[in-house]
Coordinates of C-alpha atoms in Angstrom, one line a residue:
Chain A
M55 CA 0.0 0.0 0.0
A56 CA 2.9 2.3 0.7
D57 CA 4.0 2.6 -2.9
K58 CA 0.6 3.8 -4.0
T59 CA 0.5 7.3 -5.3
E60 CA -0.3 10.0 -2.8
V61 CA -3.1 12.3 -3.8
W62 CA -1.8 15.5 -5.4
L63 CA -2.4 18.6 -3.6
G64 CA -5.5 20.5 -4.8
T65 CA -6.9 17.7 -6.9
L66 CA -8.7 16.0 -4.1
A67 CA -11.4 18.7 -3.9
L68 CA -12.1 18.2 -7.6
M69 CA -12.3 14.4 -7.1
V70 CA -14.7 14.8 -4.2
L71 CA -16.9 17.2 -6.1
R72 CA -16.9 14.9 -9.2
T73 CA -17.7 11.8 -7.2
L74 CA -20.5 13.5 -5.3
A75 CA -21.9 14.8 -8.7
T76 CA -22.0 11.4 -10.2
M77 CA -22.9 9.3 -7.2
G78 CA -25.2 11.6 -5.2
P79 CA -24.9 12.0 -1.4
Q80 CA -22.1 10.0 0.1
H81 CA -20.6 9.5 3.5
G82 CA -16.9 10.0 4.1
Y83 CA -16.0 6.3 4.1
G84 CA -17.9 5.7 0.8
L85 CA -16.2 8.7 -0.8
A86 CA -12.8 7.5 0.1
R87 CA -13.4 4.0 -1.1
R88 CA -15.0 5.3 -4.3
I89 CA -12.2 7.6 -5.1
E90 CA -9.7 4.8 -4.6
Q91 CA -11.8 2.5 -6.8
I92 CA -12.1 5.0 -9.6
S93 CA -8.4 5.6 -9.6
G94 CA -8.0 1.9 -10.3
D95 CA -6.6 1.4 -6.7
Q96 CA -3.7 3.6 -7.7
L97 CA -4.5 6.1 -5.0
S98 CA -4.5 5.5 -1.3
L99 CA -6.8 7.8 0.6
N100 CA -7.1 7.8 4.4
Y101 CA -9.6 9.8 6.3
G102 CA -7.0 12.1 7.7
T103 CA -6.4 13.3 4.2
L104 CA -10.0 13.4 3.1
Y105 CA -11.5 15.1 6.1
P106 CA -9.7 18.5 5.7
A107 CA -10.7 18.6 2.1
L108 CA -14.4 17.9 3.0
L109 CA -14.2 20.5 5.8
K110 CA -12.8 23.2 3.4
L111 CA -15.5 22.5 0.8
E112 CA -18.2 22.6 3.4
Q113 CA -16.9 25.9 4.8
E114 CA -16.8 27.3 1.3
G115 CA -20.4 26.2 0.8
A116 CA -19.7 23.7 -2.1
I117 CA -21.1 20.8 -0.1
T118 CA -23.4 20.3 2.9
S119 CA -23.5 17.5 5.4
E120 CA -26.3 15.7 7.1
W121 CA -26.5 12.8 9.4
G122 CA -28.2 9.7 8.0
V123 CA -28.1 5.9 8.0
S124 CA -25.7 4.0 5.8
E125 CA -26.5 1.0 3.7
N126 CA -25.2 -1.2 6.6
N127 CA -27.5 0.5 9.0
R128 CA -24.8 2.6 10.6
R129 CA -25.2 6.2 11.5
A130 CA -23.1 8.2 9.1
K131 CA -22.6 11.8 8.0
F132 CA -23.6 12.2 4.4
Y133 CA -22.1 14.9 2.1
K134 CA -24.2 16.4 -0.7
L135 CA -23.2 18.7 -3.5
T136 CA -24.8 22.2 -3.5
R137 CA -25.5 24.6 -6.4
T138 CA -22.3 26.5 -5.6
G139 CA -20.5 23.2 -5.6
R140 CA -21.8 22.3 -9.0
K141 CA -20.6 25.6 -10.4
Q142 CA -17.3 25.1 -8.8
L143 CA -17.0 21.6 -10.2
E144 CA -17.7 23.0 -13.7
R145 CA -15.2 25.8 -13.3
E146 CA -12.4 23.6 -11.9
T147 CA -13.0 20.9 -14.5
N148 CA -12.4 23.4 -17.2
N149 CA -9.3 24.8 -15.4
W150 CA -7.9 21.3 -15.0
Q151 CA -8.5 20.3 -18.6
Q152 CA -6.9 23.5 -19.8
A153 CA -3.9 23.0 -17.5
T154 CA -3.4 19.4 -18.5
A155 CA -3.8 20.2 -22.2
I156 CA -1.0 22.8 -21.9
V157 CA 1.3 20.5 -20.1
A158 CA 0.5 17.7 -22.5
R159 CA 1.6 20.0 -25.4
F160 CA 5.0 20.4 -23.7
L161 CA 5.4 16.7 -23.1
S162 CA 4.1 15.4 -26.5
P163 CA 6.7 14.3 -29.0
S164 CA 7.9 17.5 -30.6
E165 CA 6.5 18.2 -34.1
E166 CA 8.9 21.0 -34.9
G167 CA 12.0 19.1 -34.3
Chain B
M129 CA -16.5 35.3 -1.7
P130 CA -15.9 31.6 -0.8
K131 CA -12.9 32.8 1.2
L132 CA -15.1 35.2 3.2
R133 CA -17.7 32.5 3.7
R134 CA -15.0 30.1 4.9
L135 CA -13.7 32.6 7.4
W136 CA -17.2 33.2 8.7
M137 CA -17.8 29.4 9.1
R138 CA -14.5 29.0 10.9
L139 CA -15.4 31.9 13.2
R140 CA -18.7 30.3 14.0
A141 CA -17.0 27.0 14.6
T142 CA -14.6 28.7 17.0
I143 CA -17.4 30.2 19.0
G144 CA -19.5 27.1 19.3
S145 CA -16.6 24.6 19.2
G146 CA -18.1 22.1 21.8
H147 CA -20.8 21.1 19.4
C148 CA -18.5 20.7 16.5
D149 CA -16.0 18.6 18.4
R150 CA -18.8 16.1 19.3
D151 CA -20.1 16.1 15.8
F152 CA -16.6 15.3 14.5
G153 CA -16.0 12.6 17.1
D154 CA -19.3 10.9 16.0
E155 CA -18.3 11.1 12.4
L156 CA -14.9 9.6 13.1
E157 CA -16.4 6.9 15.1
S158 CA -18.9 6.0 12.3
I159 CA -16.1 5.9 9.8
L160 CA -14.0 3.7 12.1
Q161 CA -16.9 1.3 12.4
M162 CA -17.3 1.1 8.6
H163 CA -13.6 0.2 8.4
V164 CA -14.1 -2.5 11.0
D165 CA -17.1 -3.8 9.2
D166 CA -15.1 -4.0 6.1
Y167 CA -12.2 -5.9 7.6
L168 CA -14.6 -8.2 9.5
R169 CA -16.3 -9.1 6.1
R170 CA -12.8 -10.0 4.9
G171 CA -12.7 -12.5 7.7
M172 CA -10.5 -10.9 10.2
T173 CA -10.9 -11.4 14.0
P174 CA -12.6 -8.4 15.7
E175 CA -9.4 -7.3 17.4
E176 CA -7.4 -7.5 14.2
A177 CA -10.1 -5.7 12.3
R178 CA -10.1 -2.9 14.8
R179 CA -6.3 -2.7 14.7
Q180 CA -6.2 -2.5 11.0
A181 CA -9.1 0.1 10.9
H182 CA -7.1 2.3 13.2
I183 CA -4.0 2.0 11.0
R184 CA -6.1 2.7 7.9
L185 CA -7.7 5.7 9.5
G186 CA -4.4 7.3 10.1
G187 CA -4.5 7.8 13.8
V188 CA -7.6 9.2 15.4
E189 CA -5.7 11.8 17.4
Q190 CA -3.8 13.1 14.4
V191 CA -6.9 13.3 12.3
Q192 CA -8.7 15.1 15.2
Q193 CA -5.8 17.5 15.5
V194 CA -5.8 18.4 11.8
A195 CA -9.6 18.8 11.9
R196 CA -9.4 21.1 14.9
D197 CA -6.8 23.3 13.2
R198 CA -8.7 23.6 10.0
R199 CA -12.2 23.9 11.4
G200 CA -11.9 26.9 13.7
L201 CA -9.5 29.8 13.9
L202 CA -6.8 28.3 16.1
W203 CA -5.2 31.7 16.9
L204 CA -8.5 33.1 18.0
E205 CA -9.1 30.2 20.3
V206 CA -5.6 30.6 21.8
F207 CA -6.2 34.3 22.2
G208 CA -9.5 33.7 23.9
R209 CA -7.8 31.3 26.3
D210 CA -5.1 33.9 27.1
L211 CA -7.7 36.5 27.7
R212 CA -9.6 34.3 30.1
Y213 CA -6.4 33.4 31.9
A214 CA -5.4 37.0 32.2
A215 CA -8.8 37.9 33.6
R216 CA -8.6 35.1 36.2
T217 CA -5.2 36.2 37.3
L218 CA -6.2 39.8 37.6
L219 CA -9.3 39.0 39.5
R220 CA -7.3 37.0 42.1
T221 CA -5.5 40.3 43.2
P222 CA -8.0 43.0 42.4
G223 CA -6.2 45.7 44.3
F224 CA -3.0 45.2 42.5
A225 CA -4.8 44.9 39.2
A226 CA -6.6 48.2 39.8
V227 CA -3.4 50.0 40.7
A228 CA -1.5 48.6 37.7
M229 CA -4.3 49.6 35.4
L230 CA -4.4 53.1 36.9
V231 CA -0.7 53.5 36.6
M232 CA -0.7 52.4 33.0
A233 CA -3.7 54.6 32.1
I234 CA -2.0 57.7 33.6
G235 CA 1.2 56.8 31.9
I236 CA -0.4 56.4 28.5
G237 CA -2.5 59.5 28.9
A238 CA 0.5 61.6 29.9
S239 CA 2.6 60.3 27.0
V240 CA -0.2 60.9 24.5
S241 CA -0.9 64.4 25.7
L242 CA 2.7 65.3 25.8
F243 CA 3.2 64.0 22.3
T244 CA 0.2 65.9 21.1
V245 CA 1.7 69.1 22.3
I246 CA 5.1 68.3 20.9
H247 CA 3.5 67.3 17.6
S248 CA 1.5 70.4 17.2
V249 CA 4.2 72.8 18.4
L250 CA 7.4 71.3 17.0
L251 CA 6.7 68.6 14.5
R252 CA 3.8 69.6 12.4
P253 CA 5.0 71.9 9.7
L254 CA 3.2 75.1 9.0
P255 CA 0.9 75.1 6.0
F256 CA 3.2 77.5 4.2
P257 CA 6.2 77.1 1.9
H258 CA 9.6 77.1 3.7
P259 CA 8.2 77.2 7.2
D260 CA 11.7 77.0 8.6
R261 CA 12.2 80.5 7.3
L262 CA 9.2 82.0 9.0
V263 CA 9.5 83.7 12.4
A264 CA 7.3 85.7 14.6
I265 CA 8.6 88.8 16.2
Y266 CA 7.3 90.4 19.3
S267 CA 8.4 93.5 21.1
Q268 CA 9.7 93.1 24.5
D269 CA 10.2 95.3 27.6
A270 CA 10.8 94.8 31.2
V271 CA 7.3 93.5 31.9
W272 CA 6.2 91.7 28.8
S273 CA 8.3 89.2 27.0
H274 CA 5.8 88.8 24.1
N275 CA 4.2 92.2 23.7
T276 CA 2.4 93.1 20.5
V277 CA 4.2 95.4 18.2
A278 CA 3.1 99.0 17.7
P279 CA 2.3 99.7 14.0
G280 CA 4.7 102.6 14.1
D281 CA 7.5 100.3 15.3
F282 CA 6.6 97.9 12.6
Y283 CA 6.9 100.5 9.8
D284 CA 10.2 101.7 11.3
W285 CA 11.6 98.2 11.4
Q286 CA 10.3 97.4 8.0
N287 CA 12.1 100.4 6.5
A288 CA 15.4 99.9 8.4
S289 CA 15.8 96.1 8.3
H290 CA 17.7 94.4 5.6
G291 CA 17.9 90.9 7.2
Y292 CA 14.4 89.9 6.3
E293 CA 12.9 89.1 2.9
Q294 CA 9.6 90.6 4.0
M295 CA 7.8 91.7 7.2
A296 CA 4.1 91.7 7.6
I297 CA 1.9 92.6 10.6
W298 CA -1.5 91.3 11.5
R299 CA -3.8 91.3 14.4
W300 CA -6.9 89.5 15.3
T301 CA -10.1 91.4 14.7
G302 CA -13.7 90.5 15.2
F303 CA -16.1 91.5 12.6
N304 CA -19.9 91.5 12.6
M305 CA -21.2 90.6 9.2
S306 CA -24.6 92.1 8.5
A307 CA -27.5 90.0 7.2
S308 CA -27.8 89.9 3.5
D309 CA -29.6 87.8 0.9
E310 CA -31.7 86.2 3.5
Q311 CA -28.6 85.1 5.4
F312 CA -28.4 85.8 9.1
P313 CA -25.9 88.2 10.5
E314 CA -22.9 86.5 12.0
F315 CA -19.8 87.2 14.0
L316 CA -16.5 86.5 12.2
N317 CA -13.2 85.5 13.6
A318 CA -11.1 87.6 11.5
G319 CA -7.8 89.4 11.1
T320 CA -6.5 92.7 9.9
C321 CA -3.1 92.7 8.3
S322 CA -0.6 94.7 6.3
W323 CA -1.0 94.2 2.5
N324 CA 1.9 91.9 2.2
L325 CA 0.9 89.3 4.8
F326 CA 0.0 86.7 2.2
S327 CA 3.1 87.1 0.1
T328 CA 5.2 87.0 3.3
L329 CA 3.6 83.7 4.2
G330 CA 4.1 82.5 0.6
I331 CA 0.5 81.9 -0.4
N332 CA -1.6 83.2 -3.2
P333 CA -5.4 83.4 -3.2
V334 CA -7.1 80.6 -5.1
L335 CA -9.6 83.1 -6.4
G336 CA -9.2 86.8 -7.1
R337 CA -6.1 88.7 -6.1
S338 CA -4.0 89.4 -3.1
F339 CA -3.9 92.8 -1.3
T340 CA -1.8 95.4 -3.0
P341 CA 0.0 98.4 -1.5
A342 CA -2.8 100.6 -2.7
D343 CA -5.2 98.7 -0.5
D344 CA -3.0 99.5 2.5
N345 CA -3.5 103.2 3.3
P346 CA -6.0 105.1 5.3
G347 CA -7.8 106.6 2.3
A348 CA -8.2 103.4 0.3
A349 CA -11.4 101.6 -0.3
R350 CA -12.0 98.8 2.2
T351 CA -11.0 95.4 0.8
A352 CA -11.3 91.9 2.2
I353 CA -10.1 88.3 1.4
L354 CA -12.3 85.4 2.5
S355 CA -11.3 82.1 4.0
W356 CA -12.3 79.0 2.0
A357 CA -14.6 78.0 4.9
L358 CA -16.6 81.2 4.7
F359 CA -16.6 81.2 0.9
E360 CA -18.1 77.7 1.0
R361 CA -20.5 78.2 3.8
R362 CA -21.9 81.7 3.2
F363 CA -21.3 82.2 -0.5
N364 CA -21.9 78.6 -1.8
H365 CA -18.7 78.5 -3.7
S366 CA -19.9 81.3 -6.0
P367 CA -17.0 83.2 -7.7
A368 CA -19.6 86.0 -8.2
V369 CA -18.7 87.1 -4.7
L370 CA -15.5 88.6 -6.1
G371 CA -16.0 92.4 -6.5
N372 CA -19.1 92.4 -4.5
T373 CA -19.3 94.1 -1.1
V374 CA -19.9 92.6 2.3
R375 CA -20.9 94.7 5.3
L376 CA -18.5 94.3 8.2
N377 CA -19.0 96.3 11.4
G378 CA -21.3 98.5 9.4
Q379 CA -18.8 99.3 6.7
L380 CA -18.8 98.1 3.1
Y381 CA -15.8 95.9 2.1
T382 CA -15.1 94.8 -1.4
V383 CA -14.2 91.1 -1.6
V384 CA -11.0 90.8 -3.7
G385 CA -10.0 87.2 -3.1
V386 CA -10.4 83.8 -1.4
I387 CA -7.6 81.8 0.1
R388 CA -7.3 78.0 -0.1
R389 CA -9.0 75.5 2.2
G390 CA -7.8 74.7 5.6
L391 CA -5.3 77.5 5.9
T392 CA -6.7 79.5 8.7
D393 CA -9.5 80.0 11.1
V394 CA -9.5 83.7 10.3
H395 CA -12.3 84.4 7.9
V396 CA -11.7 87.8 6.6
G397 CA -8.5 89.7 6.1
S398 CA -8.4 93.4 5.5
P399 CA -5.4 95.7 5.5
R400 CA -7.1 99.0 6.1
E401 CA -7.3 99.5 9.8
M402 CA -4.1 98.2 11.0
V403 CA -3.6 99.3 14.5
G404 CA -1.0 97.0 15.9
G405 CA -0.3 93.4 16.5
D406 CA 2.2 90.6 16.2
F407 CA 4.1 90.7 13.1
I408 CA 5.4 87.9 11.0
V409 CA 8.7 88.1 9.3
R410 CA 10.2 86.1 6.6
I411 CA 13.9 85.9 6.8
I412 CA 15.9 86.3 3.7
H413 CA 18.6 83.9 4.7
G414 CA 18.2 80.2 4.9
R415 CA 19.2 78.2 7.9
P416 CA 22.7 79.2 9.1
P417 CA 25.4 76.5 9.4
R418 CA 25.5 74.4 12.5
G419 CA 27.3 76.0 15.4
F420 CA 26.7 79.5 14.1
S421 CA 25.8 82.1 16.6
W422 CA 24.7 85.6 16.4
P423 CA 26.9 88.4 17.9
A424 CA 25.9 89.8 21.2
P425 CA 23.4 92.7 20.9
A426 CA 24.8 96.0 20.2
S427 CA 24.9 97.9 23.5
T428 CA 23.9 101.1 22.0
A429 CA 20.7 101.1 23.9
S430 CA 20.3 104.8 24.2
A431 CA 17.2 105.7 22.2
P432 CA 14.3 103.2 22.1
G433 CA 14.0 103.5 18.4
V434 CA 17.6 102.6 17.8
V435 CA 17.3 99.5 20.1
A436 CA 14.4 98.2 18.1
L437 CA 16.3 98.7 14.8
A438 CA 19.5 97.2 16.0
H439 CA 17.7 94.1 17.2
S440 CA 15.6 93.7 14.2
R441 CA 18.8 93.3 12.3
E442 CA 20.3 90.9 14.8
V443 CA 17.4 88.5 15.4
A444 CA 17.7 85.9 12.7
P445 CA 17.4 82.2 12.4
G446 CA 19.9 80.1 14.3
P447 CA 20.0 76.6 15.6
E448 CA 18.6 77.9 18.9
R449 CA 15.9 79.8 17.1
R450 CA 13.2 77.7 18.6
E451 CA 14.0 79.2 21.9
L452 CA 13.2 82.8 22.2
L453 CA 16.2 84.9 21.2
L454 CA 15.9 87.4 24.0
R455 CA 17.4 90.7 23.9
K456 CA 17.1 93.1 26.8
D457 CA 14.7 95.8 26.0
G458 CA 14.5 94.6 22.4
A459 CA 12.8 92.2 20.2
G460 CA 12.5 88.5 20.6
V461 CA 12.0 86.1 17.7
W462 CA 9.7 83.1 17.8
P463 CA 9.1 80.6 15.1
V464 CA 5.6 81.1 13.9
G465 CA 4.8 77.5 14.6
A466 CA 5.3 78.0 18.3
A467 CA 3.4 81.2 18.3
A468 CA 0.5 80.1 16.2
S469 CA -0.3 76.8 17.9

């Protein structure tokens, strides 16, 4: 597990928003597992990493939380995307795609020699 | 905007932190349970499952610490604790606390008032160009160290002195302004001056003209220059006031100019009825070199007129100028700053 990639700084919020947008309300545990799963188990995410990101998003108003009951009948705190969060997701997705496109251009085999 | 909102949320979390701590503890516990369930499903023993869950979670204490730092404003909490601690300590010895506070209050008050005086007297520059070259001259005799100057002396000194660029004289004069154009009569804090007061101070009117020598003789038409404050308040900024007359102490004065904002509390200046007063002198020389001292006063104190003349030549700026340059039975020089404050 130790050689799994750490989550890059700043990308976690985007992953959380995206996961919530596609999966609907999730509790912290489910979010962490889901993100690991989508990454093809290339990422390792413990709660100590995830929680600060959730807190920040909640403080910014991108997500809200509510206590509910999990699929295994456990009490759990569920996080839900807000309208602000949806807008933020859209914006950050664009930013990210732009950034990666630019970097990709630098890294692609050169056409001009 | 999100930043502001975040700050607000953190502030709220800081103030009601007990509730948040419990909420977070519950959440952590629920996540831990889910981990345990997961490991149990994979067939671990309950103890092993719990151990692995703790490892996976990354240490409850650490997570809690991170959460606490991010959730509230840590510095505010610490500050609040310090305040409470200080209050408790002070309350334990109320007598000592009261005395300490009193001492500090008096100390701070004294320093502030002292600095206020120093600032206004010594540090704040005068609102005129080259304030270091402005001095005020008083006449002096055995009784009065700062006597006002008789107009006759002033004209004598003005004619005989070569040490000063210009000399002007002014005095405070109250004027009653008559009612006009549905405006009430009012009393004006004003001054009367020799025609060259404004050029001596180095200022030009923002509107109209300054006084001229022709304004300054007993037969001349009465003229006045308004302060900006009066121009604004009474005449609504209307330049049409130039050339018009105002009635002061029952006499008609023609308004010839307006001086710029914030320069003076004196609202009307007029050179016509100069009867005496302190006079302001602009010195022709700049600051003399360090260590320079003026020669001792000429001891030809025979005739009063001669004394005054001799001293008006001698009194000039020096490093010690901020102290009164006293001459026995002669003139003393003050910087205007000290005199006008």
